[in-house]
Amino acid sequence: MASIKKIGRNDPCICGSGKKYKKCCLPQETSSESSNVLDFNWAKMRSTEREVIDDILLPYAFQKFSKEILEEAWEDFLLDEDLPEEFNSRSDAMFLPWFLFTWTQGGNHVVSQTIGMQYLQDKGTLLTAYQRKFLQAACESPYSFYTILEVAPGKSILLRDIFLQTDHRVKEKIATQFLKKGDIIYSRIVSLDGQEIFLGTSPYITPHNAYAELTNARKELEKMTKQKPLTPEVLRENAIQLRRLFLSFLAEQFKVPVFKNTDGETLELSKVYFSLEMDIQEAFEKLIVLSVKEDKKDFLSAAERNRQGQIERLKFPWIMSGNKLHKSWNNTILGSITLEKGSLIVEVNSRERAQKIQTLVSQYLKTSAQYQRTVITSLEKNAKETSKSQKSKEIDDFNELPEVQEMIRSLMRKHWDEWLDTPLPALNGKSPRKAAQKKEEQEALQALLLQFEGLNQRDPSDPANPNVEELKQQLGISGPLF
């Protein structure tokens, strides 16, 4: 049998490149071998997770306590928070690991230690050495909140524990498809033999504006326990407080949102109808004052006319100078006014504006216009009545117009300039510029900028996204975030 000569590090590479083996194919082969080992260890950890949960601990818990114990644990998990059925139906992957590796309370069934630790005590000898190590690591790993620092699609996620201030790289495939830089998640990370996996991750992303509240909670824990940095033991001992935070964020997400216009009024799509006993053009001449700084010639040229050239339908906007919310805006469109033979219709987005236009029409048209009725349509009903695909295509086509793109970019440049000095709830009521000047506020500010980086990565062509590097320069932040 011919002997196979081992290639030395300084020998010419067998690929024929002329380079030394150590400078050519050796690093790739070493990396590939290392990757194969890591993949094997990761797969072993994941298969052990399934074995321990599905084949060992769940049957053990049901046999020892009956299946009713799940209901007791679920009630304890929720901490009296009333969440919709949607959460219940999506929570198994999160709840079951918590039930087996974290829960120690009980109503009819008193559980003095976690079910996992009870199994180790009762039947630990039936497990393999690796299964015992996994079970022990799972029970010792606390739940926490993590911010996503980096996502390698289909491969891994780099995270920072907001409470422990430790970094972790979790090998993950599915989650990389929907998580992005700057996202915050509530989960447990189990570390074993150089591998790290999620175990019991929330199916919902925590709102980005929760970061400041989370850092405040961390500071309270540091003050209460006199430990800085915090330890996994502290998080385990205060697991209920952290879960209560998570559930409160979740409850807020499930609340039906209340939409408001830029005047702070609740959005209600309203059509205000008037009878009109006046020539359309005459009414237009009296009402054009409601469309400040607009050239009436443009509206007249766009009017629908009959064969005799008389106006049959004319539409123009109700515009007010300035804007309460956005100081950089020159004006605000309050509604749309349509004049037809015998009728006047004004479309607005709030009850307050509907009432205001009644006063203005009476003021300018006197008795020539008589109020008839106001029809209010809910946002939900309006969305259902409008074809989603049709609406989406119309919006997309409009937004793709070069002049619209430039207008959006111009508006957003002004918005982000103002943003620097706008007090934000996500920064404990401080503006980004002020937060940048205080060390204790910089973490939440960087988390916000990290979120913006994630938005840019997901859709770099969106003209509404900020230029993060410009913002960092304005705020005096150099180098990478975190």
GROMACS .gro file of C-alpha atoms in nm:
model
  482
    1MET     CA    1   0.000   0.000   0.000
    2ALA     CA    2   0.143   0.336  -0.097
    3SER     CA    3   0.194   0.577   0.189
    4ILE     CA    4   0.026   0.917   0.181
    5LYS     CA    5   0.266   1.197   0.255
    6LYS     CA    6   0.132   1.460   0.496
    7ILE     CA    7   0.145   1.812   0.355
    8GLY     CA    8   0.357   2.049   0.564
    9ARG     CA    9   0.236   2.401   0.644
   10ASN     CA   10   0.523   2.551   0.441
   11ASP     CA   11   0.496   2.306   0.148
   12PRO     CA   12   0.358   2.423  -0.188
   13CYS     CA   13  -0.021   2.395  -0.188
   14ILE     CA   14  -0.152   2.089  -0.374
   15CYS     CA   15  -0.405   2.306  -0.559
   16GLY     CA   16  -0.124   2.433  -0.784
   17SER     CA   17  -0.156   2.799  -0.692
   18GLY     CA   18   0.215   2.828  -0.617
   19LYS     CA   19   0.142   2.959  -0.266
   20LYS     CA   20   0.240   2.790   0.057
   21TYR     CA   21  -0.021   2.549   0.193
   22LYS     CA   22  -0.064   2.756   0.512
   23LYS     CA   23  -0.142   3.066   0.304
   24CYS     CA   24  -0.377   2.897   0.060
   25CYS     CA   25  -0.607   2.599   0.129
   26LEU     CA   26  -0.518   2.517   0.492
   27PRO     CA   27  -0.725   2.801   0.648
   28GLN     CA   28  -1.029   2.704   0.438
   29GLU     CA   29  -0.998   2.335   0.529
   30THR     CA   30  -0.952   2.418   0.897
   31SER     CA   31  -1.252   2.651   0.889
   32SER     CA   32  -1.462   2.385   0.717
   33GLU     CA   33  -1.363   2.119   0.970
   34SER     CA   34  -1.435   2.358   1.258
   35SER     CA   35  -1.771   2.447   1.104
   36ASN     CA   36  -1.861   2.080   1.071
   37VAL     CA   37  -1.777   2.022   1.438
   38LEU     CA   38  -1.983   2.325   1.541
   39ASP     CA   39  -2.274   2.214   1.326
   40PHE     CA   40  -2.259   1.869   1.482
   41ASN     CA   41  -2.252   2.013   1.835
   42TRP     CA   42  -2.538   2.250   1.753
   43ALA     CA   43  -2.747   1.969   1.600
   44LYS     CA   44  -2.674   1.753   1.905
   45MET     CA   45  -2.788   2.033   2.136
   46ARG     CA   46  -3.108   2.089   1.939
   47SER     CA   47  -3.195   1.719   1.924
   48THR     CA   48  -3.129   1.690   2.299
   49GLU     CA   49  -3.363   1.984   2.358
   50ARG     CA   50  -3.643   1.799   2.178
   51GLU     CA   51  -3.570   1.473   2.363
   52VAL     CA   52  -3.561   1.635   2.705
   53ILE     CA   53  -3.879   1.839   2.655
   54ASP     CA   54  -4.102   1.608   2.448
   55ASP     CA   55  -3.987   1.259   2.544
   56ILE     CA   56  -3.872   1.300   2.903
   57LEU     CA   57  -3.997   1.599   3.104
   58LEU     CA   58  -4.351   1.645   2.970
   59PRO     CA   59  -4.449   1.277   3.021
   60TYR     CA   60  -4.284   1.292   3.365
   61ALA     CA   61  -4.477   1.607   3.465
   62PHE     CA   62  -4.813   1.468   3.348
   63GLN     CA   63  -4.754   1.138   3.523
   64LYS     CA   64  -4.645   1.298   3.849
   65PHE     CA   65  -4.891   1.589   3.863
   66SER     CA   66  -5.161   1.524   3.594
   67LYS     CA   67  -5.222   1.740   3.286
   68GLU     CA   68  -5.414   1.995   3.494
   69ILE     CA   69  -5.079   2.127   3.610
   70LEU     CA   70  -5.038   2.299   3.271
   71GLU     CA   71  -5.342   2.519   3.340
   72GLU     CA   72  -5.208   2.614   3.683
   73ALA     CA   73  -4.869   2.700   3.536
   74TRP     CA   74  -5.031   2.902   3.255
   75GLU     CA   75  -5.224   3.113   3.507
   76ASP     CA   76  -4.902   3.175   3.700
   77PHE     CA   77  -4.718   3.262   3.379
   78LEU     CA   78  -4.970   3.531   3.281
   79LEU     CA   79  -4.952   3.713   3.618
   80ASP     CA   80  -5.320   3.816   3.585
   81GLU     CA   81  -5.249   3.991   3.254
   82ASP     CA   82  -5.546   3.961   3.018
   83LEU     CA   83  -5.406   3.872   2.676
   84PRO     CA   84  -5.603   3.774   2.364
   85GLU     CA   85  -5.642   3.422   2.228
   86GLU     CA   86  -5.390   3.504   1.955
   87PHE     CA   87  -5.111   3.503   2.214
   88ASN     CA   88  -5.234   3.180   2.374
   89SER     CA   89  -5.229   3.000   2.041
   90ARG     CA   90  -4.875   3.113   1.957
   91SER     CA   91  -4.710   3.073   2.295
   92ASP     CA   92  -4.632   2.699   2.321
   93ALA     CA   93  -4.270   2.732   2.207
   94MET     CA   94  -4.219   2.994   2.478
   95PHE     CA   95  -4.440   2.859   2.756
   96LEU     CA   96  -4.333   2.492   2.765
   97PRO     CA   97  -3.962   2.563   2.833
   98TRP     CA   98  -4.067   2.813   3.102
   99PHE     CA   99  -4.303   2.553   3.253
  100LEU     CA  100  -4.031   2.284   3.264
  101PHE     CA  101  -3.716   2.481   3.345
  102THR     CA  102  -3.833   2.794   3.534
  103TRP     CA  103  -4.171   2.747   3.705
  104THR     CA  104  -4.161   2.662   4.076
  105GLN     CA  105  -4.503   2.774   4.194
  106GLY     CA  106  -4.824   2.578   4.219
  107GLY     CA  107  -5.186   2.591   4.334
  108ASN     CA  108  -5.327   2.244   4.385
  109HIS     CA  109  -4.990   2.096   4.294
  110VAL     CA  110  -4.711   2.248   4.501
  111VAL     CA  111  -4.388   2.250   4.300
  112SER     CA  112  -4.096   2.330   4.529
  113GLN     CA  113  -3.835   2.330   4.252
  114THR     CA  114  -3.843   2.330   3.874
  115ILE     CA  115  -3.978   2.019   3.706
  116GLY     CA  116  -3.643   1.977   3.534
  117MET     CA  117  -3.454   1.976   3.864
  118GLN     CA  118  -3.711   1.741   4.019
  119TYR     CA  119  -3.653   1.496   3.735
  120LEU     CA  120  -3.277   1.516   3.787
  121GLN     CA  121  -3.330   1.436   4.152
  122ASP     CA  122  -3.579   1.151   4.089
  123LYS     CA  123  -3.455   0.992   3.769
  124GLY     CA  124  -3.134   1.166   3.672
  125THR     CA  125  -2.950   0.835   3.642
  126LEU     CA  126  -3.169   0.747   3.341
  127LEU     CA  127  -3.023   1.037   3.142
  128THR     CA  128  -2.705   1.043   2.938
  129ALA     CA  129  -2.427   1.267   3.065
  130TYR     CA  130  -2.502   1.519   2.787
  131GLN     CA  131  -2.876   1.522   2.863
  132ARG     CA  132  -2.798   1.595   3.229
  133LYS     CA  133  -2.566   1.880   3.130
  134PHE     CA  134  -2.831   2.026   2.900
  135LEU     CA  135  -3.106   2.001   3.160
  136GLN     CA  136  -2.887   2.164   3.425
  137ALA     CA  137  -2.785   2.446   3.188
  138ALA     CA  138  -3.148   2.509   3.088
  139CYS     CA  139  -3.260   2.536   3.451
  140GLU     CA  140  -2.975   2.773   3.538
  141SER     CA  141  -3.025   3.004   3.236
  142PRO     CA  142  -3.252   3.301   3.318
  143TYR     CA  143  -3.493   3.481   3.090
  144SER     CA  144  -3.381   3.827   2.987
  145PHE     CA  145  -3.425   4.095   2.722
  146TYR     CA  146  -3.181   4.106   2.431
  147THR     CA  147  -3.111   4.363   2.164
  148ILE     CA  148  -3.004   4.239   1.821
  149LEU     CA  149  -2.660   4.371   1.724
  150GLU     CA  150  -2.607   4.180   1.401
  151VAL     CA  151  -2.791   3.929   1.184
  152ALA     CA  152  -2.614   3.684   0.952
  153PRO     CA  153  -2.904   3.562   0.733
  154GLY     CA  154  -2.960   3.189   0.763
  155LYS     CA  155  -2.667   3.149   1.002
  156SER     CA  156  -2.658   3.332   1.333
  157ILE     CA  157  -2.761   3.630   1.545
  158LEU     CA  158  -2.535   3.843   1.764
  159LEU     CA  159  -2.721   3.977   2.068
  160ARG     CA  160  -2.653   4.177   2.383
  161ASP     CA  161  -2.824   4.094   2.712
  162ILE     CA  162  -2.966   4.431   2.822
  163PHE     CA  163  -2.961   4.330   3.190
  164LEU     CA  164  -2.637   4.129   3.215
  165GLN     CA  165  -2.455   4.338   2.949
  166THR     CA  166  -2.309   4.022   2.794
  167ASP     CA  167  -2.286   3.940   2.424
  168HIS     CA  168  -2.399   3.611   2.269
  169ARG     CA  169  -2.387   3.463   1.921
  170VAL     CA  170  -2.675   3.222   1.871
  171LYS     CA  171  -2.670   2.987   1.575
  172GLU     CA  172  -3.014   3.030   1.421
  173LYS     CA  173  -3.175   3.001   1.080
  174ILE     CA  174  -3.549   3.070   1.096
  175ALA     CA  175  -3.529   3.373   1.328
  176THR     CA  176  -3.280   3.547   1.097
  177GLN     CA  177  -3.559   3.575   0.841
  178PHE     CA  178  -3.764   3.818   1.051
  179LEU     CA  179  -3.533   3.964   1.318
  180LYS     CA  180  -3.328   4.270   1.226
  181LYS     CA  181  -3.061   4.484   1.385
  182GLY     CA  182  -3.203   4.690   1.672
  183ASP     CA  183  -3.493   4.454   1.753
  184ILE     CA  184  -3.553   4.361   2.118
  185ILE     CA  185  -3.661   4.010   2.219
  186TYR     CA  186  -3.750   3.835   2.545
  187SER     CA  187  -3.590   3.493   2.565
  188ARG     CA  188  -3.357   3.252   2.740
  189ILE     CA  189  -3.018   3.161   2.593
  190VAL     CA  190  -2.867   2.826   2.691
  191SER     CA  191  -2.490   2.783   2.655
  192LEU     CA  192  -2.330   2.439   2.637
  193ASP     CA  193  -1.994   2.322   2.502
  194GLY     CA  194  -1.934   2.643   2.308
  195GLN     CA  195  -2.282   2.645   2.152
  196GLU     CA  196  -2.566   2.885   2.232
  197ILE     CA  197  -2.934   2.841   2.145
  198PHE     CA  198  -3.262   3.016   2.216
  199LEU     CA  199  -3.492   2.824   2.449
  200GLY     CA  200  -3.840   2.972   2.495
  201THR     CA  201  -3.834   3.290   2.285
  202SER     CA  202  -4.136   3.520   2.276
  203PRO     CA  203  -4.319   3.504   1.942
  204TYR     CA  204  -4.348   3.884   1.954
  205ILE     CA  205  -4.077   4.148   1.924
  206THR     CA  206  -4.066   4.389   2.218
  207PRO     CA  207  -4.140   4.751   2.111
  208HIS     CA  208  -3.824   4.949   2.036
  209ASN     CA  209  -3.931   5.235   2.262
  210ALA     CA  210  -3.913   4.995   2.560
  211TYR     CA  211  -3.533   5.015   2.573
  212ALA     CA  212  -3.520   5.311   2.812
  213GLU     CA  213  -3.768   5.140   3.046
  214LEU     CA  214  -3.556   4.824   3.039
  215THR     CA  215  -3.238   5.013   3.126
  216ASN     CA  216  -3.426   5.189   3.407
  217ALA     CA  217  -3.535   4.847   3.538
  218ARG     CA  218  -3.175   4.726   3.520
  219LYS     CA  219  -3.055   5.024   3.722
  220GLU     CA  220  -3.324   4.957   3.983
  221LEU     CA  221  -3.210   4.595   4.012
  222GLU     CA  222  -2.847   4.703   4.041
  223LYS     CA  223  -2.943   4.946   4.316
  224MET     CA  224  -3.164   4.694   4.499
  225THR     CA  225  -2.916   4.406   4.485
  226LYS     CA  226  -2.603   4.621   4.509
  227GLN     CA  227  -2.458   4.421   4.221
  228LYS     CA  228  -2.314   4.573   3.908
  229PRO     CA  229  -2.299   4.406   3.667
  230LEU     CA  230  -2.597   4.187   3.747
  231THR     CA  231  -2.560   3.809   3.756
  232PRO     CA  232  -2.775   3.524   3.618
  233GLU     CA  233  -2.865   3.442   3.979
  234VAL     CA  234  -3.014   3.791   4.026
  235LEU     CA  235  -3.223   3.751   3.710
  236ARG     CA  236  -3.349   3.412   3.825
  237GLU     CA  237  -3.444   3.555   4.164
  238ASN     CA  238  -3.626   3.846   3.996
  239ALA     CA  239  -3.776   3.647   3.709
  240ILE     CA  240  -4.131   3.753   3.795
  241GLN     CA  241  -4.045   4.124   3.768
  242LEU     CA  242  -3.888   4.070   3.425
  243ARG     CA  243  -4.180   3.861   3.305
  244ARG     CA  244  -4.422   4.125   3.430
  245LEU     CA  245  -4.234   4.381   3.220
  246PHE     CA  246  -4.255   4.155   2.916
  247LEU     CA  247  -4.628   4.096   2.962
  248SER     CA  248  -4.697   4.468   3.010
  249PHE     CA  249  -4.518   4.546   2.682
  250LEU     CA  250  -4.715   4.267   2.516
  251ALA     CA  251  -5.048   4.394   2.648
  252GLU     CA  252  -4.971   4.739   2.503
  253GLN     CA  253  -4.901   4.583   2.164
  254PHE     CA  254  -5.238   4.409   2.162
  255LYS     CA  255  -5.431   4.726   2.240
  256VAL     CA  256  -5.632   4.864   1.950
  257PRO     CA  257  -5.427   5.165   1.834
  258VAL     CA  258  -5.583   5.510   1.845
  259PHE     CA  259  -5.477   5.704   1.536
  260LYS     CA  260  -5.457   6.082   1.547
  261ASN     CA  261  -5.401   6.352   1.289
  262THR     CA  262  -5.130   6.616   1.318
  263ASP     CA  263  -5.359   6.831   1.535
  264GLY     CA  264  -5.379   6.549   1.788
  265GLU     CA  265  -5.743   6.470   1.702
  266THR     CA  266  -5.871   6.111   1.682
  267LEU     CA  267  -5.892   6.000   1.320
  268GLU     CA  268  -6.250   5.958   1.199
  269LEU     CA  269  -6.309   5.981   0.826
  270SER     CA  270  -6.596   6.226   0.790
  271LYS     CA  271  -6.797   6.358   0.497
  272VAL     CA  272  -6.987   6.680   0.563
  273TYR     CA  273  -7.278   6.745   0.324
  274PHE     CA  274  -7.435   7.085   0.244
  275SER     CA  275  -7.706   7.189   0.000
  276LEU     CA  276  -7.584   7.467  -0.228
  277GLU     CA  277  -7.804   7.742  -0.371
  278MET     CA  278  -7.529   7.928  -0.554
  279ASP     CA  279  -7.335   7.903  -0.877
  280ILE     CA  280  -7.035   7.670  -0.841
  281GLN     CA  281  -6.778   7.927  -0.951
  282GLU     CA  282  -6.926   8.192  -0.723
  283ALA     CA  283  -6.908   7.953  -0.427
  284PHE     CA  284  -6.551   7.868  -0.523
  285GLU     CA  285  -6.449   8.236  -0.530
  286LYS     CA  286  -6.582   8.276  -0.174
  287LEU     CA  287  -6.426   7.955  -0.039
  288ILE     CA  288  -6.084   7.975  -0.205
  289VAL     CA  289  -5.958   8.162   0.103
  290LEU     CA  290  -5.964   7.821   0.275
  291SER     CA  291  -5.688   7.708   0.041
  292VAL     CA  292  -5.418   7.951   0.150
  293LYS     CA  293  -5.144   8.053  -0.090
  294GLU     CA  294  -5.280   7.828  -0.365
  295ASP     CA  295  -5.334   7.958  -0.719
  296LYS     CA  296  -5.705   7.930  -0.800
  297LYS     CA  297  -5.626   7.913  -1.174
  298ASP     CA  298  -5.495   7.558  -1.132
  299PHE     CA  299  -5.819   7.444  -0.970
  300LEU     CA  300  -6.035   7.616  -1.231
  301SER     CA  301  -5.841   7.459  -1.516
  302ALA     CA  302  -5.885   7.113  -1.360
  303ALA     CA  303  -6.262   7.158  -1.309
  304GLU     CA  304  -6.509   6.935  -1.494
  305ARG     CA  305  -6.718   7.140  -1.740
  306ASN     CA  306  -7.014   7.081  -1.969
  307ARG     CA  307  -7.019   7.152  -2.341
  308GLN     CA  308  -7.109   7.513  -2.274
  309GLY     CA  309  -6.796   7.552  -2.059
  310GLN     CA  310  -6.987   7.581  -1.733
  311ILE     CA  311  -6.836   7.417  -1.428
  312GLU     CA  312  -7.017   7.100  -1.321
  313ARG     CA  313  -6.769   6.977  -1.062
  314LEU     CA  314  -6.474   7.143  -0.893
  315LYS     CA  315  -6.244   7.005  -0.625
  316PHE     CA  316  -5.978   7.182  -0.419
  317PRO     CA  317  -5.801   7.132  -0.083
  318TRP     CA  318  -5.872   7.298   0.251
  319ILE     CA  319  -5.527   7.412   0.361
  320MET     CA  320  -5.398   7.586   0.674
  321SER     CA  321  -5.062   7.758   0.713
  322GLY     CA  322  -4.808   7.578   0.932
  323ASN     CA  323  -4.845   7.257   1.132
  324LYS     CA  324  -4.881   7.199   1.506
  325LEU     CA  325  -4.683   6.875   1.508
  326HIS     CA  326  -4.423   6.933   1.237
  327LYS     CA  327  -4.283   7.284   1.271
  328SER     CA  328  -4.091   7.255   0.944
  329TRP     CA  329  -4.409   7.204   0.739
  330ASN     CA  330  -4.522   7.515   0.554
  331ASN     CA  331  -4.886   7.412   0.562
  332THR     CA  332  -5.134   7.137   0.654
  333ILE     CA  333  -5.405   6.987   0.435
  334LEU     CA  334  -5.715   6.978   0.656
  335GLY     CA  335  -5.956   6.831   0.404
  336SER     CA  336  -6.093   6.818   0.052
  337ILE     CA  337  -6.377   7.040  -0.078
  338THR     CA  338  -6.597   6.932  -0.369
  339LEU     CA  339  -6.847   7.166  -0.535
  340GLU     CA  340  -7.123   7.025  -0.756
  341LYS     CA  341  -7.451   7.165  -0.881
  342GLY     CA  342  -7.672   7.195  -0.574
  343SER     CA  343  -7.426   7.041  -0.331
  344LEU     CA  344  -7.107   7.099  -0.135
  345ILE     CA  345  -6.916   6.806   0.018
  346VAL     CA  346  -6.617   6.840   0.250
  347GLU     CA  347  -6.407   6.536   0.342
  348VAL     CA  348  -6.202   6.557   0.663
  349ASN     CA  349  -6.041   6.311   0.906
  350SER     CA  350  -6.177   6.418   1.245
  351ARG     CA  351  -6.499   6.527   1.418
  352GLU     CA  352  -6.332   6.852   1.520
  353ARG     CA  353  -6.253   6.945   1.160
  354ALA     CA  354  -6.604   6.843   1.054
  355GLN     CA  355  -6.749   7.086   1.308
  356LYS     CA  356  -6.504   7.360   1.215
  357ILE     CA  357  -6.588   7.344   0.843
  358GLN     CA  358  -6.958   7.387   0.923
  359THR     CA  359  -6.876   7.718   1.092
  360LEU     CA  360  -6.652   7.833   0.805
  361VAL     CA  361  -6.902   7.743   0.531
  362SER     CA  362  -7.173   7.932   0.718
  363GLN     CA  363  -6.935   8.228   0.755
  364TYR     CA  364  -6.838   8.248   0.384
  365LEU     CA  365  -7.153   8.129   0.205
  366LYS     CA  366  -7.414   8.254   0.454
  367THR     CA  367  -7.760   8.111   0.381
  368SER     CA  368  -7.660   7.992   0.033
  369ALA     CA  369  -7.527   7.670   0.188
  370GLN     CA  370  -7.731   7.469   0.437
  371TYR     CA  371  -7.576   7.195   0.649
  372GLN     CA  372  -7.746   6.857   0.591
  373ARG     CA  373  -7.552   6.578   0.761
  374THR     CA  374  -7.212   6.433   0.851
  375VAL     CA  375  -7.131   6.071   0.764
  376ILE     CA  376  -6.851   5.913   0.968
  377THR     CA  377  -6.675   5.599   0.842
  378SER     CA  378  -6.447   5.397   1.069
  379LEU     CA  379  -6.091   5.334   0.951
  380GLU     CA  380  -6.156   4.957   0.959
  381LYS     CA  381  -6.464   4.984   0.736
  382ASN     CA  382  -6.287   5.218   0.496
  383ALA     CA  383  -5.998   4.973   0.466
  384LYS     CA  384  -6.236   4.686   0.387
  385GLU     CA  385  -6.428   4.884   0.127
  386THR     CA  386  -6.112   4.981  -0.057
  387SER     CA  387  -5.950   4.709  -0.264
  388LYS     CA  388  -5.620   4.633  -0.093
  389SER     CA  389  -5.435   4.544  -0.412
  390GLN     CA  390  -5.579   4.843  -0.596
  391LYS     CA  391  -5.493   5.079  -0.313
  392SER     CA  392  -5.144   4.933  -0.278
  393LYS     CA  393  -5.073   4.966  -0.650
  394GLU     CA  394  -5.200   5.324  -0.658
  395ILE     CA  395  -4.981   5.417  -0.362
  396ASP     CA  396  -4.676   5.239  -0.504
  397ASP     CA  397  -4.716   5.403  -0.845
  398PHE     CA  398  -4.758   5.745  -0.685
  399ASN     CA  399  -4.460   5.701  -0.453
  400GLU     CA  400  -4.236   5.594  -0.741
  401LEU     CA  401  -4.275   5.930  -0.915
  402PRO     CA  402  -3.936   6.111  -0.907
  403GLU     CA  403  -4.092   6.436  -0.784
  404VAL     CA  404  -4.270   6.251  -0.502
  405GLN     CA  405  -3.946   6.074  -0.404
  406GLU     CA  406  -3.765   6.407  -0.389
  407MET     CA  407  -4.048   6.567  -0.191
  408ILE     CA  408  -4.036   6.281   0.063
  409ARG     CA  409  -3.657   6.309   0.092
  410SER     CA  410  -3.684   6.684   0.148
  411LEU     CA  411  -3.954   6.643   0.414
  412MET     CA  412  -3.760   6.367   0.589
  413ARG     CA  413  -3.439   6.572   0.594
  414LYS     CA  414  -3.630   6.842   0.781
  415HIS     CA  415  -3.790   6.578   1.004
  416TRP     CA  416  -3.456   6.426   1.109
  417ASP     CA  417  -3.306   6.771   1.166
  418GLU     CA  418  -3.595   6.843   1.406
  419TRP     CA  419  -3.570   6.493   1.556
  420LEU     CA  420  -3.230   6.577   1.703
  421ASP     CA  421  -3.393   6.830   1.939
  422THR     CA  422  -3.729   6.659   1.995
  423PRO     CA  423  -3.793   6.509   2.344
  424LEU     CA  424  -3.864   6.136   2.300
  425PRO     CA  425  -4.034   5.886   2.536
  426ALA     CA  426  -3.777   5.629   2.421
  427LEU     CA  427  -3.507   5.852   2.576
  428ASN     CA  428  -3.686   5.921   2.905
  429GLY     CA  429  -3.827   6.245   2.766
  430LYS     CA  430  -3.491   6.382   2.653
  431SER     CA  431  -3.398   6.487   2.301
  432PRO     CA  432  -3.133   6.285   2.115
  433ARG     CA  433  -2.891   6.577   2.135
  434LYS     CA  434  -2.930   6.603   2.514
  435ALA     CA  435  -2.916   6.225   2.559
  436ALA     CA  436  -2.586   6.217   2.370
  437GLN     CA  437  -2.435   6.449   2.631
  438LYS     CA  438  -2.515   6.219   2.926
  439LYS     CA  439  -2.339   5.886   2.960
  440GLU     CA  440  -2.634   5.718   3.134
  441GLU     CA  441  -2.866   5.808   2.844
  442GLN     CA  442  -2.632   5.712   2.559
  443GLU     CA  443  -2.719   5.342   2.570
  444ALA     CA  444  -3.088   5.400   2.488
  445LEU     CA  445  -2.986   5.651   2.219
  446GLN     CA  446  -2.749   5.401   2.057
  447ALA     CA  447  -3.025   5.137   2.070
  448LEU     CA  448  -3.250   5.378   1.879
  449LEU     CA  449  -2.982   5.442   1.617
  450LEU     CA  450  -2.922   5.067   1.592
  451GLN     CA  451  -3.290   5.024   1.512
  452PHE     CA  452  -3.254   5.282   1.234
  453GLU     CA  453  -2.958   5.087   1.092
  454GLY     CA  454  -3.180   4.780   1.086
  455LEU     CA  455  -3.449   4.968   0.894
  456ASN     CA  456  -3.191   5.082   0.640
  457GLN     CA  457  -3.063   4.728   0.594
  458ARG     CA  458  -3.414   4.593   0.541
  459ASP     CA  459  -3.515   4.859   0.287
  460PRO     CA  460  -3.220   5.079   0.183
  461SER     CA  461  -3.425   5.249  -0.090
  462ASP     CA  462  -3.688   5.392   0.147
  463PRO     CA  463  -3.648   5.772   0.131
  464ALA     CA  464  -3.807   5.804   0.478
  465ASN     CA  465  -3.517   5.622   0.646
  466PRO     CA  466  -3.258   5.838   0.822
  467ASN     CA  467  -2.892   5.870   0.735
  468VAL     CA  468  -2.756   5.714   1.055
  469GLU     CA  469  -2.396   5.823   0.994
  470GLU     CA  470  -2.509   6.186   0.959
  471LEU     CA  471  -2.713   6.160   1.279
  472LYS     CA  472  -2.416   6.007   1.463
  473GLN     CA  473  -2.194   6.290   1.340
  474GLN     CA  474  -2.445   6.551   1.459
  475LEU     CA  475  -2.465   6.376   1.798
  476GLY     CA  476  -2.089   6.339   1.837
  477ILE     CA  477  -2.099   5.957   1.827
  478SER     CA  478  -1.802   5.798   1.651
  479GLY     CA  479  -1.731   5.437   1.563
  480PRO     CA  480  -1.973   5.145   1.555
  481LEU     CA  481  -2.278   5.141   1.783
  482PHE     CA  482  -2.237   4.938   2.102
   0.00000   0.00000   0.00000
